[in-house]
Amino acid sequence: MIDAHSLSHLIHLIYRAAEDQQAWPAFLAAFARTFHGGPSALFMHDSQCGDLSRQGDKIMLLEYHDYDSAYVESYTRHYAACSPWTRAQAQFAPGQAVLSEMLCPTDALIRTEFYQDWLRPQGLMYCLGGLVSRDNGHTIMLATLRSAGQPAFDQQDLRHYDLLQPHLKLALALHRRLSLLSSLNGALDSLPLALWLCNREGKVLHVNQAGRQIASRRRGLWIDEGGGLHSEQTSEDAGLQAAMRRACGHQDAGHRSGSALALSRPDSTTTLTVMLAPVKEGATGLSDDTHVIVFATDPDERTYAPEELLIQRFGLTRRQAQLAGWLMLGEDLKSYARHFDVAYDTARSHLKQVFLKTGARRQAELIRILLSVMPTQNES
């Protein structure tokens, strides 16, 4: 029997691992002890071919306990794709715990290459596992194994495993979100372009390194104690706040639009170029709380304006880059044609070229593309 304390401890370890990937092996060790299993693993498979999911040469998710590293290597190279257990998982719904006998009858299993060349040399026979989630072509599974000399896992083990499944699903979702934010924040800090990510109230959620330098030096913008972004010149702050309200949708009947401003600095003859771009729903991999991105380019720091980057990286003409920058402000093609006195058909032709050269299919993708091609500080 598995007592409530043991299950509670496992759930605690699951959420620890969600915050820190280094804690997954500790969870797997406790998982194996609790279920009287042996080698245990948390792994991700490609739903189409059954092979382990990879990004380049790197396995996307493979944490294990009590496996010989040579067998782990042979599994990643060959046996993951030929395992009858992996192939059979496709017929079960995410969140459903399964026994090895449900995946492949034992008499059929022992005739397979997977058993003869991989399980049998390790003395392994029985499996308790489950499909934690299936998303975007990837399946995440957790399993523990027992030797042929032990009793097979039973229905009671299934019931206890089921208690862990919702926590595993939530923990892995949290882990992906935290990993994304960590890598995203690192990428943002490498940009020479200053960025402030703001919520629907215009409060700053995150600022990258270049933005922190501008704010700390009072180089045209600063952040108050409540998280509000302000112009250093009081006479220009009203314009910045009005632009933020437009980007957040707090005026004009909820319509959200971007703006471009030039903010003066008392210690410089140059102005700080600031662009406020509303973030459309689902437009980026940013937090759902992010509603506005504020970009700033400081000519004294030799940073790049977004239009200049698009010209350099994608070979856009000046007019095409101008249109791309306009669309990134949240404006549409018709307003661009009116503002720049360009025929609408000409603007459409420019837009086709922008999308063709950048690979974007809609306006929202232009912000992502700009961030993906931005040079690092070492490059600038």
Short mmCIF file of C-alpha atoms in Angstrom, two decimals:
data_model
loop_
_atom_site.label_atom_id
_atom_site.label_comp_id
_atom_site.label_asym_id
_atom_site.label_seq_id
_atom_site.Cartn_x
_atom_site.Cartn_y
_atom_site.Cartn_z
CA MET A 1 0.00 0.00 0.00
CA ILE A 2 1.10 3.57 -0.74
CA ASP A 3 0.22 5.93 2.10
CA ALA A 4 -1.00 9.52 1.84
CA HIS A 5 2.31 10.89 3.12
CA SER A 6 4.26 9.23 0.30
CA LEU A 7 1.88 10.56 -2.34
CA SER A 8 1.97 14.04 -0.80
CA HIS A 9 5.77 13.97 -0.88
CA LEU A 10 5.75 12.97 -4.56
CA ILE A 11 3.38 15.82 -5.42
CA HIS A 12 5.66 18.23 -3.54
CA LEU A 13 8.65 17.01 -5.59
CA ILE A 14 6.68 17.39 -8.84
CA TYR A 15 6.17 21.10 -8.23
CA ARG A 16 9.75 21.56 -7.11
CA ALA A 17 10.84 20.11 -10.45
CA ALA A 18 8.49 22.50 -12.28
CA GLU A 19 10.56 25.38 -10.91
CA ASP A 20 13.95 23.70 -11.23
CA GLN A 21 14.65 21.05 -13.89
CA GLN A 22 17.56 19.77 -11.82
CA ALA A 23 14.98 18.41 -9.35
CA TRP A 24 13.41 15.91 -11.78
CA PRO A 25 15.91 13.10 -10.93
CA ALA A 26 15.00 13.46 -7.23
CA PHE A 27 11.33 13.10 -8.10
CA LEU A 28 12.04 10.06 -10.29
CA ALA A 29 14.02 8.39 -7.49
CA ALA A 30 11.16 8.95 -5.02
CA PHE A 31 8.63 7.84 -7.66
CA ALA A 32 10.51 4.56 -8.15
CA ARG A 33 10.77 3.92 -4.39
CA THR A 34 7.10 4.68 -3.77
CA PHE A 35 5.89 2.31 -6.50
CA HIS A 36 8.56 -0.33 -5.77
CA GLY A 37 9.93 0.14 -9.26
CA GLY A 38 13.42 0.28 -10.64
CA PRO A 39 14.69 2.33 -13.59
CA SER A 40 12.37 5.27 -14.22
CA ALA A 41 12.22 7.98 -16.86
CA LEU A 42 10.37 11.09 -17.99
CA PHE A 43 10.67 11.50 -21.74
CA MET A 44 9.19 13.16 -24.81
CA HIS A 45 8.42 11.37 -28.05
CA ASP A 46 7.55 12.62 -31.52
CA SER A 47 3.93 11.54 -32.04
CA GLN A 48 4.47 10.84 -35.74
CA CYS A 49 7.53 8.57 -35.76
CA GLY A 50 7.77 7.50 -32.11
CA ASP A 51 11.38 8.67 -31.86
CA LEU A 52 12.58 10.88 -29.05
CA SER A 53 11.83 14.53 -29.74
CA ARG A 54 14.87 16.63 -30.53
CA GLN A 55 15.92 20.18 -31.30
CA GLY A 56 18.91 19.68 -33.55
CA ASP A 57 21.08 17.13 -31.75
CA LYS A 58 19.61 17.87 -28.32
CA ILE A 59 16.88 15.69 -26.80
CA MET A 60 14.07 17.99 -25.74
CA LEU A 61 13.17 16.17 -22.53
CA LEU A 62 14.78 13.06 -21.07
CA GLU A 63 15.22 12.71 -17.32
CA TYR A 64 16.00 9.29 -15.87
CA HIS A 65 16.86 7.42 -12.69
CA ASP A 66 18.74 4.15 -12.14
CA TYR A 67 19.48 3.47 -15.80
CA ASP A 68 22.93 2.53 -17.11
CA SER A 69 23.98 5.44 -19.34
CA ALA A 70 24.91 3.03 -22.15
CA TYR A 71 21.33 1.74 -22.25
CA VAL A 72 19.98 5.28 -22.19
CA GLU A 73 22.18 6.08 -25.17
CA SER A 74 21.05 2.99 -27.11
CA TYR A 75 17.42 3.85 -26.32
CA THR A 76 17.80 7.38 -27.68
CA ARG A 77 19.58 6.12 -30.82
CA HIS A 78 17.42 3.12 -31.70
CA TYR A 79 15.09 1.43 -29.25
CA ALA A 80 12.74 4.37 -28.59
CA ALA A 81 11.44 4.06 -32.13
CA CYS A 82 10.99 0.27 -32.08
CA SER A 83 9.47 -0.10 -28.61
CA PRO A 84 5.98 -1.70 -28.80
CA TRP A 85 5.10 0.19 -25.63
CA THR A 86 5.77 3.54 -27.29
CA ARG A 87 3.74 2.66 -30.39
CA ALA A 88 0.79 1.44 -28.32
CA GLN A 89 0.65 4.65 -26.24
CA ALA A 90 -1.01 6.44 -29.17
CA GLN A 91 -4.29 4.59 -28.55
CA PHE A 92 -4.57 5.86 -24.98
CA ALA A 93 -5.79 9.30 -23.95
CA PRO A 94 -3.50 11.75 -22.13
CA GLY A 95 -3.84 11.36 -18.39
CA GLN A 96 -4.56 7.62 -18.54
CA ALA A 97 -2.28 5.32 -16.56
CA VAL A 98 -1.37 2.02 -18.23
CA LEU A 99 0.34 -1.27 -17.44
CA SER A 100 2.79 -2.96 -19.77
CA GLU A 101 0.29 -5.79 -20.33
CA MET A 102 -2.21 -3.21 -21.63
CA LEU A 103 0.38 -1.94 -24.09
CA CYS A 104 1.66 -5.30 -25.29
CA PRO A 105 0.88 -8.81 -23.95
CA THR A 106 3.91 -10.33 -22.27
CA ASP A 107 4.04 -13.33 -24.61
CA ALA A 108 4.17 -10.95 -27.59
CA LEU A 109 6.64 -8.60 -25.89
CA ILE A 110 9.28 -11.28 -25.34
CA ARG A 111 9.43 -11.97 -29.07
CA THR A 112 10.36 -8.37 -29.91
CA GLU A 113 13.78 -6.88 -30.56
CA PHE A 114 13.03 -4.30 -27.88
CA TYR A 115 12.72 -7.01 -25.22
CA GLN A 116 15.45 -9.35 -26.40
CA ASP A 117 18.13 -6.68 -26.96
CA TRP A 118 17.17 -3.93 -24.50
CA LEU A 119 14.86 -5.03 -21.67
CA ARG A 120 16.15 -8.58 -21.14
CA PRO A 121 19.86 -7.68 -20.74
CA GLN A 122 18.82 -5.28 -17.98
CA GLY A 123 16.61 -7.89 -16.31
CA LEU A 124 13.49 -5.77 -16.89
CA MET A 125 9.98 -6.95 -17.77
CA TYR A 126 7.06 -4.93 -16.40
CA CYS A 127 6.11 -1.28 -16.84
CA LEU A 128 3.82 1.19 -15.12
CA GLY A 129 3.42 4.44 -16.99
CA GLY A 130 1.21 7.03 -18.53
CA LEU A 131 0.86 9.58 -21.25
CA VAL A 132 1.09 12.83 -19.29
CA SER A 133 0.30 15.11 -22.23
CA ARG A 134 0.06 15.24 -25.99
CA ASP A 135 0.67 18.64 -27.56
CA ASN A 136 2.01 20.01 -30.86
CA GLY A 137 3.10 16.61 -32.12
CA HIS A 138 4.91 15.66 -28.91
CA THR A 139 3.92 13.17 -26.23
CA ILE A 140 5.36 13.29 -22.71
CA MET A 141 5.46 10.01 -20.78
CA LEU A 142 6.48 8.95 -17.29
CA ALA A 143 7.26 5.29 -16.57
CA THR A 144 8.91 3.03 -14.03
CA LEU A 145 9.94 -0.60 -14.64
CA ARG A 146 10.24 -3.78 -12.62
CA SER A 147 12.38 -6.85 -13.13
CA ALA A 148 11.10 -10.23 -14.24
CA GLY A 149 11.66 -11.52 -10.70
CA GLN A 150 9.18 -9.04 -9.20
CA PRO A 151 5.38 -9.18 -9.40
CA ALA A 152 3.80 -7.22 -12.23
CA PHE A 153 2.26 -3.83 -11.51
CA ASP A 154 -1.46 -4.13 -10.72
CA GLN A 155 -4.71 -2.15 -10.63
CA GLN A 156 -3.89 -0.63 -7.26
CA ASP A 157 -0.67 0.79 -8.72
CA LEU A 158 -2.75 2.24 -11.57
CA ARG A 159 -5.10 3.98 -9.13
CA HIS A 160 -2.21 5.54 -7.21
CA TYR A 161 -0.48 6.61 -10.43
CA ASP A 162 -3.73 8.27 -11.55
CA LEU A 163 -3.54 10.53 -8.49
CA LEU A 164 -0.26 11.98 -9.78
CA GLN A 165 -1.32 12.60 -13.38
CA PRO A 166 -3.08 15.99 -13.02
CA HIS A 167 -0.16 17.32 -10.98
CA LEU A 168 2.34 16.10 -13.55
CA LYS A 169 0.43 17.77 -16.38
CA LEU A 170 0.24 21.09 -14.54
CA ALA A 171 3.88 20.92 -13.42
CA LEU A 172 5.13 20.29 -16.97
CA ALA A 173 3.02 23.17 -18.28
CA LEU A 174 4.54 25.42 -15.61
CA HIS A 175 8.00 24.11 -16.43
CA ARG A 176 7.57 24.97 -20.14
CA ARG A 177 6.30 28.45 -19.30
CA LEU A 178 9.15 29.14 -16.87
CA SER A 179 11.71 27.79 -19.36
CA LEU A 180 10.25 30.00 -22.08
CA LEU A 181 10.32 33.09 -19.89
CA SER A 182 13.88 32.34 -18.77
CA SER A 183 15.15 31.96 -22.33
CA LEU A 184 13.08 34.92 -23.51
CA ASN A 185 14.37 37.22 -20.77
CA GLY A 186 17.93 36.18 -21.61
CA ALA A 187 17.30 36.92 -25.28
CA LEU A 188 15.77 40.31 -24.49
CA ASP A 189 18.74 41.24 -22.32
CA SER A 190 21.10 40.58 -25.23
CA LEU A 191 19.36 43.15 -27.42
CA PRO A 192 20.85 46.62 -27.90
CA LEU A 193 17.30 47.88 -28.50
CA ALA A 194 15.65 48.94 -25.23
CA LEU A 195 12.34 47.22 -24.44
CA TRP A 196 9.70 47.55 -21.77
CA LEU A 197 6.93 44.93 -21.60
CA CYS A 198 3.79 46.47 -20.11
CA ASN A 199 0.42 45.14 -18.92
CA ARG A 200 -3.06 46.39 -19.84
CA GLU A 201 -2.73 49.19 -17.28
CA GLY A 202 0.55 50.39 -18.79
CA LYS A 203 2.63 49.14 -15.86
CA VAL A 204 6.06 47.68 -16.63
CA LEU A 205 6.26 43.89 -16.25
CA HIS A 206 9.79 43.45 -17.57
CA VAL A 207 12.56 45.66 -18.87
CA ASN A 208 15.67 44.42 -20.64
CA GLN A 209 19.25 45.46 -19.90
CA ALA A 210 19.33 48.29 -22.45
CA GLY A 211 16.06 49.63 -21.02
CA ARG A 212 17.40 49.46 -17.46
CA GLN A 213 20.43 51.50 -18.51
CA ILE A 214 18.25 54.21 -20.04
CA ALA A 215 15.93 54.35 -17.02
CA SER A 216 18.70 54.26 -14.41
CA ARG A 217 20.60 57.06 -16.13
CA ARG A 218 17.42 59.08 -16.71
CA ARG A 219 18.19 59.12 -20.45
CA GLY A 220 14.69 60.16 -21.51
CA LEU A 221 12.55 57.59 -19.65
CA TRP A 222 12.19 56.48 -16.06
CA ILE A 223 9.94 54.09 -14.07
CA ASP A 224 8.05 55.26 -10.99
CA GLU A 225 7.52 53.20 -7.83
CA GLY A 226 4.21 51.89 -9.15
CA GLY A 227 5.77 50.58 -12.36
CA GLY A 228 4.59 53.39 -14.62
CA LEU A 229 6.84 54.50 -17.49
CA HIS A 230 7.41 58.26 -17.76
CA SER A 231 9.19 60.79 -19.91
CA GLU A 232 12.01 62.60 -18.18
CA GLN A 233 10.65 65.90 -19.49
CA THR A 234 7.42 66.66 -17.63
CA SER A 235 6.12 68.67 -20.59
CA GLU A 236 6.33 65.55 -22.81
CA ASP A 237 4.99 63.03 -20.32
CA ALA A 238 1.34 63.73 -21.09
CA GLY A 239 1.96 62.71 -24.70
CA LEU A 240 3.64 59.48 -23.60
CA GLN A 241 0.78 58.61 -21.23
CA ALA A 242 -1.79 59.31 -23.95
CA ALA A 243 0.15 57.03 -26.31
CA MET A 244 0.18 54.31 -23.66
CA ARG A 245 -3.59 54.62 -23.17
CA ARG A 246 -4.12 54.28 -26.93
CA ALA A 247 -1.90 51.19 -27.06
CA CYS A 248 -3.74 49.66 -24.08
CA GLY A 249 -7.15 50.46 -25.59
CA HIS A 250 -8.30 52.81 -22.82
CA GLN A 251 -9.65 55.38 -25.25
CA ASP A 252 -11.10 55.51 -28.77
CA ALA A 253 -13.79 52.95 -27.86
CA GLY A 254 -11.23 50.30 -26.99
CA HIS A 255 -9.35 50.50 -30.29
CA ARG A 256 -5.66 49.80 -29.71
CA SER A 257 -3.09 51.62 -31.79
CA GLY A 258 0.61 52.26 -31.65
CA SER A 259 2.52 55.52 -31.60
CA ALA A 260 5.98 56.86 -32.27
CA LEU A 261 7.42 59.65 -30.12
CA ALA A 262 10.65 61.64 -29.95
CA LEU A 263 11.54 62.44 -26.34
CA SER A 264 14.14 65.10 -25.57
CA ARG A 265 16.86 64.79 -22.93
CA PRO A 266 18.38 67.73 -21.07
CA ASP A 267 21.86 66.19 -21.21
CA SER A 268 21.87 65.44 -24.95
CA THR A 269 21.22 67.21 -28.23
CA THR A 270 19.66 64.02 -29.64
CA THR A 271 16.19 62.69 -28.95
CA LEU A 272 15.16 59.24 -27.72
CA THR A 273 13.02 57.56 -30.36
CA VAL A 274 10.20 55.65 -28.65
CA MET A 275 7.67 53.32 -30.29
CA LEU A 276 4.67 51.80 -28.48
CA ALA A 277 3.26 48.67 -30.12
CA PRO A 278 0.12 46.91 -28.87
CA VAL A 279 0.54 43.16 -28.52
CA LYS A 280 -2.32 41.33 -30.17
CA GLU A 281 -3.72 38.23 -28.47
CA GLY A 282 -1.59 35.22 -29.38
CA ALA A 283 0.85 37.42 -31.27
CA THR A 284 3.98 36.40 -29.37
CA GLY A 285 5.33 33.83 -26.95
CA LEU A 286 5.24 36.48 -24.21
CA SER A 287 3.21 36.31 -21.03
CA ASP A 288 -0.55 36.69 -21.48
CA ASP A 289 -0.28 39.79 -19.25
CA THR A 290 1.84 41.61 -21.83
CA HIS A 291 -0.33 44.08 -23.76
CA VAL A 292 2.17 46.67 -24.96
CA ILE A 293 5.83 46.60 -25.98
CA VAL A 294 7.71 49.88 -25.75
CA PHE A 295 10.81 50.08 -27.96
CA ALA A 296 13.40 52.82 -27.61
CA THR A 297 16.45 53.60 -29.69
CA ASP A 298 19.11 55.92 -28.34
CA PRO A 299 21.30 57.41 -31.10
CA ASP A 300 24.00 58.17 -28.52
CA GLU A 301 24.30 54.41 -27.86
CA ARG A 302 24.39 53.50 -31.57
CA THR A 303 21.43 51.15 -31.31
CA TYR A 304 19.40 50.09 -34.33
CA ALA A 305 15.95 51.31 -35.24
CA PRO A 306 13.53 48.50 -36.19
CA GLU A 307 13.27 49.74 -39.80
CA GLU A 308 17.05 49.75 -40.19
CA LEU A 309 17.22 46.18 -38.91
CA LEU A 310 14.64 44.99 -41.42
CA ILE A 311 16.57 46.65 -44.24
CA GLN A 312 19.86 45.08 -43.10
CA ARG A 313 18.57 41.59 -42.37
CA PHE A 314 15.93 41.08 -45.07
CA GLY A 315 16.95 43.40 -47.88
CA LEU A 316 13.80 45.50 -47.69
CA THR A 317 13.67 48.76 -49.56
CA ARG A 318 13.32 51.93 -47.52
CA ARG A 319 9.62 52.14 -48.44
CA GLN A 320 9.00 48.48 -47.53
CA ALA A 321 10.77 48.94 -44.20
CA GLN A 322 8.70 52.05 -43.56
CA LEU A 323 5.52 50.04 -44.13
CA ALA A 324 6.76 47.22 -41.87
CA GLY A 325 7.48 49.71 -39.10
CA TRP A 326 4.03 51.25 -39.52
CA LEU A 327 2.31 47.87 -39.24
CA MET A 328 4.35 47.07 -36.13
CA LEU A 329 2.73 50.11 -34.52
CA GLY A 330 -0.59 48.29 -34.74
CA GLU A 331 -1.83 50.33 -37.68
CA ASP A 332 -3.37 48.89 -40.85
CA LEU A 333 -2.65 49.16 -44.55
CA LYS A 334 -5.34 51.75 -45.27
CA SER A 335 -4.05 54.16 -42.62
CA TYR A 336 -0.53 53.71 -43.99
CA ALA A 337 -1.68 54.63 -47.50
CA ARG A 338 -3.46 57.73 -46.19
CA HIS A 339 -0.64 58.85 -43.89
CA PHE A 340 2.12 58.51 -46.47
CA ASP A 341 -0.03 59.51 -49.47
CA VAL A 342 0.52 56.18 -51.24
CA ALA A 343 -2.00 54.45 -53.49
CA TYR A 344 -3.65 51.54 -51.68
CA ASP A 345 -2.72 49.07 -54.44
CA THR A 346 0.90 50.22 -54.18
CA ALA A 347 0.82 49.70 -50.43
CA ARG A 348 -0.57 46.18 -50.96
CA SER A 349 2.26 45.44 -53.36
CA HIS A 350 4.81 46.64 -50.79
CA LEU A 351 3.11 44.48 -48.13
CA LYS A 352 3.40 41.35 -50.27
CA GLN A 353 7.12 41.99 -50.62
CA VAL A 354 7.52 42.59 -46.88
CA PHE A 355 5.81 39.30 -46.06
CA LEU A 356 7.75 37.47 -48.78
CA LYS A 357 11.14 38.73 -47.61
CA THR A 358 10.54 38.42 -43.86
CA GLY A 359 8.55 35.19 -43.92
CA ALA A 360 5.75 36.82 -41.92
CA ARG A 361 2.17 35.95 -42.78
CA ARG A 362 0.42 38.62 -40.74
CA GLN A 363 1.16 41.82 -38.85
CA ALA A 364 1.53 40.14 -35.46
CA GLU A 365 4.47 38.07 -36.66
CA LEU A 366 6.54 41.16 -37.52
CA ILE A 367 7.22 41.84 -33.83
CA ARG A 368 8.42 38.27 -33.32
CA ILE A 369 10.60 38.50 -36.41
CA LEU A 370 12.15 41.76 -35.27
CA LEU A 371 13.09 40.19 -31.92
CA SER A 372 14.46 37.05 -33.58
CA VAL A 373 16.83 38.92 -35.92
CA MET A 374 17.99 41.59 -33.48
CA PRO A 375 21.79 41.65 -33.13
CA THR A 376 23.27 40.97 -29.72
CA GLN A 377 25.30 43.60 -27.93
CA ASN A 378 28.48 41.84 -29.03
CA GLU A 379 27.40 42.18 -32.65
CA SER A 380 26.39 45.82 -32.46
#
